[in-house]
Tab-separated table of C-alpha atoms in Angstrom:
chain	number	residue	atom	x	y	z
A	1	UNK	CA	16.893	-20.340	51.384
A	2	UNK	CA	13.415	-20.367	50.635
A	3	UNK	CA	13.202	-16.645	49.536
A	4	UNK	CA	16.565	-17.198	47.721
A	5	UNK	CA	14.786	-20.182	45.763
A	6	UNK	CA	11.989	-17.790	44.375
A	7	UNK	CA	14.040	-15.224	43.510
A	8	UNK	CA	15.841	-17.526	41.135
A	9	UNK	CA	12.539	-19.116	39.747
A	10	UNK	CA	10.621	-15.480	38.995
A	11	UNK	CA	13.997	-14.424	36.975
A	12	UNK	CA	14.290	-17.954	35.449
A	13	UNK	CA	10.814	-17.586	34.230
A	14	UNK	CA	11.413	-14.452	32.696
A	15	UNK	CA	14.827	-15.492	31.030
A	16	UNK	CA	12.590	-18.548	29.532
A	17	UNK	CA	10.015	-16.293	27.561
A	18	UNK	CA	13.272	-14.222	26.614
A	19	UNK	CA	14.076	-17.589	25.257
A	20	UNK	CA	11.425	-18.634	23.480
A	21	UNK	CA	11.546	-15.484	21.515
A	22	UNK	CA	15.239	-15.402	21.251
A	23	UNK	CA	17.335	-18.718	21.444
A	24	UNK	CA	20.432	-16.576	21.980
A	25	UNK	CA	19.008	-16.224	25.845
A	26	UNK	CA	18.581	-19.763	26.703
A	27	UNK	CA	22.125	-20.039	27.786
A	28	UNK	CA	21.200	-17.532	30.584
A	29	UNK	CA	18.215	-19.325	31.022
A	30	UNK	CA	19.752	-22.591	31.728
A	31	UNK	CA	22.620	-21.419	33.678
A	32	UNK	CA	19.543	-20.370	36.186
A	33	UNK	CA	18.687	-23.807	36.360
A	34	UNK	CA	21.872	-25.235	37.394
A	35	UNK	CA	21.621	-22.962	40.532
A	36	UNK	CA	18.242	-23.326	41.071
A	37	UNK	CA	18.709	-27.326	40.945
A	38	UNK	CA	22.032	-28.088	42.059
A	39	UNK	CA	22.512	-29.411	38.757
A	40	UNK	CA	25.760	-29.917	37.065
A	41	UNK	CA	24.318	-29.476	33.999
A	42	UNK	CA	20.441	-28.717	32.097
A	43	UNK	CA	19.260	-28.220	28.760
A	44	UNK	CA	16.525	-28.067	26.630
A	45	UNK	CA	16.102	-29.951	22.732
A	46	UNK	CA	13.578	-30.500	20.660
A	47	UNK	CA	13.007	-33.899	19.052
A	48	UNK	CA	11.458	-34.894	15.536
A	49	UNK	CA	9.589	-38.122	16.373
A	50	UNK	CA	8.941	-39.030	12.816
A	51	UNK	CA	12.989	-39.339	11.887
A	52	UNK	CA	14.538	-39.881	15.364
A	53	UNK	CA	16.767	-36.847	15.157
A	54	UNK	CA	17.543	-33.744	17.065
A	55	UNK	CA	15.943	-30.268	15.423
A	56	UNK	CA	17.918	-27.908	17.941
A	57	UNK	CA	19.019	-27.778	21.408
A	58	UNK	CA	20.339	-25.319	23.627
A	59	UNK	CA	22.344	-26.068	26.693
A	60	UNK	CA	23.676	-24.286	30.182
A	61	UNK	CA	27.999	-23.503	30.254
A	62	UNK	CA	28.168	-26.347	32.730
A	63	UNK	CA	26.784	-28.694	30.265
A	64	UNK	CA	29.657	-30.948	29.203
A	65	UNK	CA	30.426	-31.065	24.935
A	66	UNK	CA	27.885	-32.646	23.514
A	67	UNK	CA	28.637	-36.599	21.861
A	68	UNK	CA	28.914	-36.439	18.233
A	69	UNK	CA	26.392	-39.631	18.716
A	70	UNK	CA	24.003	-38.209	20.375
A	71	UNK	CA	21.211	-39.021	18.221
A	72	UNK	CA	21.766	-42.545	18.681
A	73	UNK	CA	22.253	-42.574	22.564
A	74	UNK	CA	19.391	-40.503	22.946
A	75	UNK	CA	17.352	-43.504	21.403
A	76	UNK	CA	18.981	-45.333	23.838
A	77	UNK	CA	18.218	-43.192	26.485
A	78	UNK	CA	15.968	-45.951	29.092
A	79	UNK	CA	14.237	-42.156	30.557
A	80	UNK	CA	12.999	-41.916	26.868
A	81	UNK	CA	10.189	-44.695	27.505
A	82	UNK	CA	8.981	-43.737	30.922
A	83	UNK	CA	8.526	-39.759	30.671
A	84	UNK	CA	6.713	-41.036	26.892
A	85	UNK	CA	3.757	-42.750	29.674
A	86	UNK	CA	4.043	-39.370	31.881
A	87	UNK	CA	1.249	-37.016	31.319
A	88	UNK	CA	2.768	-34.433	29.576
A	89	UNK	CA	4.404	-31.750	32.274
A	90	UNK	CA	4.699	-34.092	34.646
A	91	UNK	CA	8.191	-34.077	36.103
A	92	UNK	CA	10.002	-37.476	35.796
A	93	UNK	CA	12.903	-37.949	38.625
A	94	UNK	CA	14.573	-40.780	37.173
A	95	UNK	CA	15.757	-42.248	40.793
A	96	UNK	CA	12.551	-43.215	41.277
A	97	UNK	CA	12.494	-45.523	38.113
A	98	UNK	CA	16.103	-46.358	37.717
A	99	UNK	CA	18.545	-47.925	40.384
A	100	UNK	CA	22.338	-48.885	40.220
A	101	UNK	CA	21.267	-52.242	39.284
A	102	UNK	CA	19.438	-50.563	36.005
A	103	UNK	CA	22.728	-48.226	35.189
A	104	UNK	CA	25.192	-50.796	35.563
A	105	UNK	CA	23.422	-53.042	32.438
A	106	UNK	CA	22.937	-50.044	30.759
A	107	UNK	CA	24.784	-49.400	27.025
A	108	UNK	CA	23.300	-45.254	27.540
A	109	UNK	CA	24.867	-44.793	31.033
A	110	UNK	CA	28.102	-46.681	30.884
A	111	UNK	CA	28.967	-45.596	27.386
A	112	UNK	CA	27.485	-41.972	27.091
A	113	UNK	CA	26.003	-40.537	30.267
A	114	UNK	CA	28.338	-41.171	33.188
A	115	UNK	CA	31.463	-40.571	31.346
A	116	UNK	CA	29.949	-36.965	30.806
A	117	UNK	CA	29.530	-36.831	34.425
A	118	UNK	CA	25.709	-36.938	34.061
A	119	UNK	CA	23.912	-39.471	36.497
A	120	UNK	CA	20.706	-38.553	37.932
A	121	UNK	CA	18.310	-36.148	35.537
A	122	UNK	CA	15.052	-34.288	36.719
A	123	UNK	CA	12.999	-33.512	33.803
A	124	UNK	CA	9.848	-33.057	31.570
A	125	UNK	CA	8.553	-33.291	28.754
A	126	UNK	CA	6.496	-29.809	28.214
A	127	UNK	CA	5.039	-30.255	24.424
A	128	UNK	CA	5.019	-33.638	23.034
A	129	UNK	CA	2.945	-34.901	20.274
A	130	UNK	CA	3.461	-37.426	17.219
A	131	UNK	CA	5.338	-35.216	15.504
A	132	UNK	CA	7.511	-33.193	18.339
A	133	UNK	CA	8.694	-33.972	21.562
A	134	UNK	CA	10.135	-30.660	23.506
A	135	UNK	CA	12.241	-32.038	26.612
A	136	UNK	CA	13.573	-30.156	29.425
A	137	UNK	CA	16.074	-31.238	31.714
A	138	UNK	CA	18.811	-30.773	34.804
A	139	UNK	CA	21.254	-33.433	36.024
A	140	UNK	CA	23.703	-34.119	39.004
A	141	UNK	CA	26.629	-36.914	38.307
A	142	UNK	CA	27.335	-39.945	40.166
A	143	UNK	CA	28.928	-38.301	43.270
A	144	UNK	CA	25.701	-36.265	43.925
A	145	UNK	CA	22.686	-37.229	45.658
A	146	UNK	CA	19.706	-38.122	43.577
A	147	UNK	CA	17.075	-34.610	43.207
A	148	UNK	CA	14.538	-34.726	46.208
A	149	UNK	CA	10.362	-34.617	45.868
A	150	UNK	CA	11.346	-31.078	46.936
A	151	UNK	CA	12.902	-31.047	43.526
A	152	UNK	CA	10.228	-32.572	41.876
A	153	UNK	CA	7.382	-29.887	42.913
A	154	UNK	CA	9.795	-27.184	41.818
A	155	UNK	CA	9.989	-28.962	38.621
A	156	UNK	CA	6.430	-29.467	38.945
A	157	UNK	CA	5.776	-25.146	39.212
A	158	UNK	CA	7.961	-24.765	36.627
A	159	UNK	CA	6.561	-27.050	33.894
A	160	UNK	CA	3.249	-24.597	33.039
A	161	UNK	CA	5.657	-22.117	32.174
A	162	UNK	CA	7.661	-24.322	30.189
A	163	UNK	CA	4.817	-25.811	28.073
A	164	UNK	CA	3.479	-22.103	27.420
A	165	UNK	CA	7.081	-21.372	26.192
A	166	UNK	CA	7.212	-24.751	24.407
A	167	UNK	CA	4.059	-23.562	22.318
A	168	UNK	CA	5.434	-19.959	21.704
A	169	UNK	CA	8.901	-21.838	20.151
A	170	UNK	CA	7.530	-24.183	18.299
A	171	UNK	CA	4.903	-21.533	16.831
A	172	UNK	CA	7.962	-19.093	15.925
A	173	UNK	CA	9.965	-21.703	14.627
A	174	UNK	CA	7.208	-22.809	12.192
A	175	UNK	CA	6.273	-18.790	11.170
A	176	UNK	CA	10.299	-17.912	10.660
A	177	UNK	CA	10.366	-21.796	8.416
A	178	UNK	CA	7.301	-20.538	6.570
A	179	UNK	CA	8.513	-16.970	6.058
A	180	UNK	CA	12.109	-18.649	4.449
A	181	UNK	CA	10.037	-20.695	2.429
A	182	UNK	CA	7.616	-18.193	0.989
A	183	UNK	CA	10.523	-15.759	0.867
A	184	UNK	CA	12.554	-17.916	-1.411
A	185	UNK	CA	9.399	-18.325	-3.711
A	186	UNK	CA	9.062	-14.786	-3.955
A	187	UNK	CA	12.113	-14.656	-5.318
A	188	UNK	CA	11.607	-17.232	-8.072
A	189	UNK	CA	8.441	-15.051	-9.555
A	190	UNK	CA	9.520	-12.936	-13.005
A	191	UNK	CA	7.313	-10.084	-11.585
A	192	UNK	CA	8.481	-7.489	-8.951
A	193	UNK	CA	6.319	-7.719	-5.416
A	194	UNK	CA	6.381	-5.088	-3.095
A	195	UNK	CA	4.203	-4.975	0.212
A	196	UNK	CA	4.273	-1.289	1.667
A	197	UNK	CA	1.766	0.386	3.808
A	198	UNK	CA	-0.731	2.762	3.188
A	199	UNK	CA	1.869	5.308	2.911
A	200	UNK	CA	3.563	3.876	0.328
A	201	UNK	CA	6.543	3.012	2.646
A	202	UNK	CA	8.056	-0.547	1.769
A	203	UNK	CA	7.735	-3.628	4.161
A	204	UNK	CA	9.366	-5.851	1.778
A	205	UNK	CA	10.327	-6.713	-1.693
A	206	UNK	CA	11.497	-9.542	-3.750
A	207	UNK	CA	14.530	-9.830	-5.690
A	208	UNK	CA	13.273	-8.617	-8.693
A	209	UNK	CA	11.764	-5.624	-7.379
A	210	UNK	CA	15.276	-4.857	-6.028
A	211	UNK	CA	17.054	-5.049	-9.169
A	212	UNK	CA	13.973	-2.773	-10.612
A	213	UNK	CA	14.652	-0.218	-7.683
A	214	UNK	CA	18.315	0.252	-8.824
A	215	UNK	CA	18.024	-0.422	-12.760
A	216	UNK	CA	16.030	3.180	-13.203
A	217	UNK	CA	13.048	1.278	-14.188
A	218	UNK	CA	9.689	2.900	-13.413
A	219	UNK	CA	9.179	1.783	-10.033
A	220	UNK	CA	11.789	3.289	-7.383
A	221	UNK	CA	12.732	3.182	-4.036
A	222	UNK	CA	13.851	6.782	-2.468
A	223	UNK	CA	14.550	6.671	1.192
A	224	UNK	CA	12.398	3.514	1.834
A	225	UNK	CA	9.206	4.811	-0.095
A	226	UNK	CA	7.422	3.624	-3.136
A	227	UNK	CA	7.623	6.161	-6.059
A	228	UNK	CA	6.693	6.145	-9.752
A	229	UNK	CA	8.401	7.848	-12.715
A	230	UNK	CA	7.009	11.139	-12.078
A	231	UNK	CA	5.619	13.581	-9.257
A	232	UNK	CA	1.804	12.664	-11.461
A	233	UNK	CA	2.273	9.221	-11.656
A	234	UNK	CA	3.737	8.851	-8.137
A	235	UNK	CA	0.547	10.758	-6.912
A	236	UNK	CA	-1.592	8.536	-8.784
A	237	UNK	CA	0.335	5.360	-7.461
A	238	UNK	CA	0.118	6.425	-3.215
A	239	UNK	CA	-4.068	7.525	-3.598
A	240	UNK	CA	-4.507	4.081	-5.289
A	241	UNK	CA	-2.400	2.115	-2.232
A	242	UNK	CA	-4.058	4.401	0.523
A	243	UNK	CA	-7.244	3.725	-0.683
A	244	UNK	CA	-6.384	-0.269	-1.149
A	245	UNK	CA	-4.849	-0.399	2.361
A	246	UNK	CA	-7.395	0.986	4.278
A	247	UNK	CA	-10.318	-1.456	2.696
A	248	UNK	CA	-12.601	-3.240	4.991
A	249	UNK	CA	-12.413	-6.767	5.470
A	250	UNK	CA	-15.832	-7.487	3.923
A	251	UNK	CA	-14.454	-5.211	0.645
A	252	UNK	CA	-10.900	-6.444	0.250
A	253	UNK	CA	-11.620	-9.298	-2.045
A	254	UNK	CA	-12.991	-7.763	-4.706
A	255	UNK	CA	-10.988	-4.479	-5.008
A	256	UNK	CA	-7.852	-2.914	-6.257
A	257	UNK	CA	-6.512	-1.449	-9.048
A	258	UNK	CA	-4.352	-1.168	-12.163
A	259	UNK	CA	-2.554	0.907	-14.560
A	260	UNK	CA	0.793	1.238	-16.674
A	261	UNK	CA	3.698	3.261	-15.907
A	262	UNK	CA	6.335	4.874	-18.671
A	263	UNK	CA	9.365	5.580	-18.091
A	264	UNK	CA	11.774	8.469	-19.678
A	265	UNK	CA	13.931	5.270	-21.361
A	266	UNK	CA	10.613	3.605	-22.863
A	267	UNK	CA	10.145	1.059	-20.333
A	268	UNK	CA	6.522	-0.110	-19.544
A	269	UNK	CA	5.375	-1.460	-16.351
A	270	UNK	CA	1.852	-2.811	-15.214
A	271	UNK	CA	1.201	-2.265	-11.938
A	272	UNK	CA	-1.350	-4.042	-9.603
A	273	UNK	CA	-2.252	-2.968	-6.480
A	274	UNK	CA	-4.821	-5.371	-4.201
A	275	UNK	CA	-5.542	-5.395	-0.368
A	276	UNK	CA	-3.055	-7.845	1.864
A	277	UNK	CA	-4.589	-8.777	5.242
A	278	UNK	CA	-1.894	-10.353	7.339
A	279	UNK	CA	-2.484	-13.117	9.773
A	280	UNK	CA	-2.694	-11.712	13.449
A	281	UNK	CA	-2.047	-15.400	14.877
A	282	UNK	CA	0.980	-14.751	16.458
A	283	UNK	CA	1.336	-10.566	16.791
A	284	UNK	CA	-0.926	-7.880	17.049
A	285	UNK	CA	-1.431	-6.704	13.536
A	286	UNK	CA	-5.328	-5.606	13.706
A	287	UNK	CA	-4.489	-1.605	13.443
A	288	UNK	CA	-1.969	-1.768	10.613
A	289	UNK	CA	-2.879	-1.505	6.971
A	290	UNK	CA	-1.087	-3.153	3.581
A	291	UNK	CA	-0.964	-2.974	0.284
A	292	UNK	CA	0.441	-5.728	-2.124
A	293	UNK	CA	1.933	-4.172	-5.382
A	294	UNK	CA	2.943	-6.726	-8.233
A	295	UNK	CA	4.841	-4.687	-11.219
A	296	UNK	CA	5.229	-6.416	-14.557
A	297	UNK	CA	7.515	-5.663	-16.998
A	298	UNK	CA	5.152	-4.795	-20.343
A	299	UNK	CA	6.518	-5.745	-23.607
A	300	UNK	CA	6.071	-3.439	-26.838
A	301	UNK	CA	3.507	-4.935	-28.758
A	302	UNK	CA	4.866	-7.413	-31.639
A	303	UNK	CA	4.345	-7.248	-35.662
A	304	UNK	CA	1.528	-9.234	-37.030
A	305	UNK	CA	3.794	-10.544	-39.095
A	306	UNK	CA	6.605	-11.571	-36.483
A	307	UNK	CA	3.817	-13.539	-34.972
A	308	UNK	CA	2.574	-15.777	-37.833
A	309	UNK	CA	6.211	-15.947	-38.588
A	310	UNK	CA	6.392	-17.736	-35.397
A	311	UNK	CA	3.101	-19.290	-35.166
A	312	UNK	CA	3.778	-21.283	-38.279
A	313	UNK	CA	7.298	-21.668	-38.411
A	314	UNK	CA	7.557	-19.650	-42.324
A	315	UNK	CA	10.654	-18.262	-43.148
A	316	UNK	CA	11.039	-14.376	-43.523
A	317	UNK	CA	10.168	-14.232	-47.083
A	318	UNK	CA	6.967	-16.137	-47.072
A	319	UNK	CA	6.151	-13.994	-43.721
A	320	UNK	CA	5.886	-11.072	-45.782
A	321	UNK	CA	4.640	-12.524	-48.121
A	322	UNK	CA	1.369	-13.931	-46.124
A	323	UNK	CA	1.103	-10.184	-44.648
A	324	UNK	CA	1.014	-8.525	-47.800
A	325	UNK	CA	-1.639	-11.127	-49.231
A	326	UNK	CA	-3.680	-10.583	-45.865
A	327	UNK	CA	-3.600	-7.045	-46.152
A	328	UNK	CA	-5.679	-7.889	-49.534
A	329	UNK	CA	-2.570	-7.168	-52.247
A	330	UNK	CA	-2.474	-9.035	-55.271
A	331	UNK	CA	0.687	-11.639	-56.137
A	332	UNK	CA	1.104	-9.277	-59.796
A	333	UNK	CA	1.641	-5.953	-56.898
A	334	UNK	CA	3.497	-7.500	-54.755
A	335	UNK	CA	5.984	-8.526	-57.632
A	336	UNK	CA	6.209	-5.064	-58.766
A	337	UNK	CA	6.874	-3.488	-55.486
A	338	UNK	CA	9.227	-6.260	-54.571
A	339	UNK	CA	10.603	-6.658	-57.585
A	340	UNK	CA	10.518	-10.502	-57.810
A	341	UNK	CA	8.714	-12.908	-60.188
A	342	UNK	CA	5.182	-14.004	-59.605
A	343	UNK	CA	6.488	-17.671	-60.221
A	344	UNK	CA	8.714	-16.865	-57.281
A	345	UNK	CA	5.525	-15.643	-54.972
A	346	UNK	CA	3.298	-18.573	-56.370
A	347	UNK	CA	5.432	-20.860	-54.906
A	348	UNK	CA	6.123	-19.623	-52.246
A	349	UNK	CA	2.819	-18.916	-51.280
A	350	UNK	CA	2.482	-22.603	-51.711
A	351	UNK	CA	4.555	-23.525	-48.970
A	352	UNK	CA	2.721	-20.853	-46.956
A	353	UNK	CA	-0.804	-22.848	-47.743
A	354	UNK	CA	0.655	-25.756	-46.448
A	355	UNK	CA	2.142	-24.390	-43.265
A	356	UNK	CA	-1.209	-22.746	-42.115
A	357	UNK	CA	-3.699	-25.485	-43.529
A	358	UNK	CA	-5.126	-22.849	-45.720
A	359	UNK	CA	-5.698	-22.973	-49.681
A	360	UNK	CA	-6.789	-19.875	-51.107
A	361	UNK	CA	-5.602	-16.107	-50.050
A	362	UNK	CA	-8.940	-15.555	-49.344
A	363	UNK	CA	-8.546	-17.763	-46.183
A	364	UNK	CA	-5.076	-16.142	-45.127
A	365	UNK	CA	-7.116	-13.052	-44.557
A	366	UNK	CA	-9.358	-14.114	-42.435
A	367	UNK	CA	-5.961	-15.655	-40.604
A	368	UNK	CA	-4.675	-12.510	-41.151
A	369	UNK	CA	-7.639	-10.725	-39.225
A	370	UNK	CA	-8.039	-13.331	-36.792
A	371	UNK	CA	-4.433	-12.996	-35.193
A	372	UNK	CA	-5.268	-9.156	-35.340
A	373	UNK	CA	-8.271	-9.472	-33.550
A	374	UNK	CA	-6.167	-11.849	-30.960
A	375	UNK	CA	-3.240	-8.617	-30.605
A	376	UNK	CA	-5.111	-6.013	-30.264
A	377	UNK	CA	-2.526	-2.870	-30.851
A	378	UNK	CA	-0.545	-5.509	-32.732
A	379	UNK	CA	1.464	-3.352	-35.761
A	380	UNK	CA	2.285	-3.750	-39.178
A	381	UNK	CA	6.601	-4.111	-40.254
């Protein structure tokens, strides 16, 4: 019996790491349990002390349907108040604290737990902190006799393991809720970010990257690795991520590189390559090497005089106008070429004085050369 009883606490050990890396396995885990205890039922939940409700919980086949109040019993629950004083793994048997006397006044027994068939529990509170509470537990109903100290020091070998896998859940859970969060932000950037390796293959992309993979746009994807417009640029694109990735430490902040891509349809893309160290908290990450790659859509540069157009709200006309006087023409050429009355220009050029809070065309040239100066590569209509 003995023999039989370690048998069945080695494998539930290893079922309960399983778990903690995979919730699908707790079912197995907790199905151990029951045999292991006697129990009629055990499960596991974790508790978020600073709204009162249930984050997730994972139960054995035994375990009866769960109450669609269980929140609310659960605050109810009188086991609640004594395990909170317990040291935390230290098995509570709840026949030592609570008699027939106790369960007969009781709203959480008479309404919720012995209709499930759930009298006496054994259980423990593994992790529990202001902000968490993990609790572990198996029960017997009314018909069956109340768990033994024998019980209770089984409970008592098993709790370790059940803090350690406490810590390992609660430290996934809060990586997978980060990785969803930054994930999702990712996605809300305009630029495309890519993280691949040193060899250029891809670890993961954002949603704008993907649509740039699959819209012919200068950055591709081909069979899972990162590849430019052409067999140069493509070269140029892997020695500039090898030599990122594989960056010391010490060196990462303060390298990486930069260049534009062209594609055959005219697109422009500005590409950024920098060092990314990830965080070796939770696995072994020390002997792999990454590079972050940010691609930016790069716009054709716009006419001067689209943007003092803009800048200043003139209409189309008086644009031209102001970019023919800031090239230096006179009003009487520009009539001629255009073909339009000086009286027109004059007043028009009035209502361009006024706009930019200038008053002589000697001043809209130096506007004129100022917004160049601003645009550099900036072209003439």
């Amino acid at each position: 019996h003995i023999r039989h009883k370690n048998d069945l606490l080695h494998c539930l050990v290893d079922d309960l790491y399983e778990a903690a890396a995979n919730p699908e396995k707790w079912i197995n885990a907790l199905d151990l349990c029951d045999q292991l205890f006697g129990a009629n039922s055990a499960h596991v939940f974790y508790w978020d002390n600073s709204v009162g409700t249930r984050i997730a919980g994972y139960r054995s086949r035994s375990f009866a349907d769960d109450h669609p109040e269980w929140d609310y019993y659960h605050r109810l629950n009188p086991r609640r108040e004594i395990l909170s004083r317990l040291r935390a793994g230290t098995p509570l048997n709840c026949a030592d604290y609570i008699d027939d006397r106790a369960v007969q006044k009781s709203e959480f027994f008479n309404d919720y737990s012995l209709p499930a068939g759930r009298r006496f529990l054994l259980g423990v509170y593994p992790f529990n902190n202001k902000h968490t509470t993990t609790a572990f537990a198996v029960m017997r109903g009314p018909n069956d006799s109340a768990f033994s100290s024998s019980d209770a020091r089984l409970m008592e070998r098993l709790a370790p393991h059940l803090r350690r896998v406490a810590r390992i859940e609660q430290r996934l859970r809060a990586a997978l809720t980060d990785s969803q969060y930054s994930v999702a932000a990712l996605n809300k950037l305009a630029d495309a970010i890519i993280v691949v390796d040193e060899k250029g293959c891809i670890v993961r992309s954002n949603e704008v990257a993907e649509s740039m993979f699959f819209a012919g746009q200068p950055l591709r994807s081909v069979s899972g690795r990162l590849y430019a417009t052409d067999e140069f640029e493509t070269d140029k694109l892997r020695e500039l991520i090898s030599q990122v990735a594989r960056l010391r430490t010490d060196e990462a902040e303060e390298c990486g590189g930069a260049f534009v891509i062209d594609s055959p349809s005219g697109d422009r893309c500005g590409v950024t390559v920098v060092p990314m160290r990830p965080s070796a908290s939770l696995f072994d990450l020390a002997d792999k090497s990454f590079a972050l790659v940010v691609a930016s859509k790069v716009n054709r540069p716009d006419s001067l005089t689209n943007r003092i157009r803009q800048a200043f709200c003139l209409t189309p006309a008086e644009a031209r106008l102001a970019d023919q006087v800031m090239q230096g023409k006179r009003l009487e050429d520009i009539a001629s070429e255009n073909q339009v009355r000086t009286t027109t220009l004059r007043t028009q050029l009035k209502s361009i004085f006024l706009k930019t809070g200038t008053s002589r065309q000697s001043d809209l040239v130096g506007l004129g050369n100022a917004f160049a100066k601003l645009g550099v590569g900036l072209r003439r209509d």
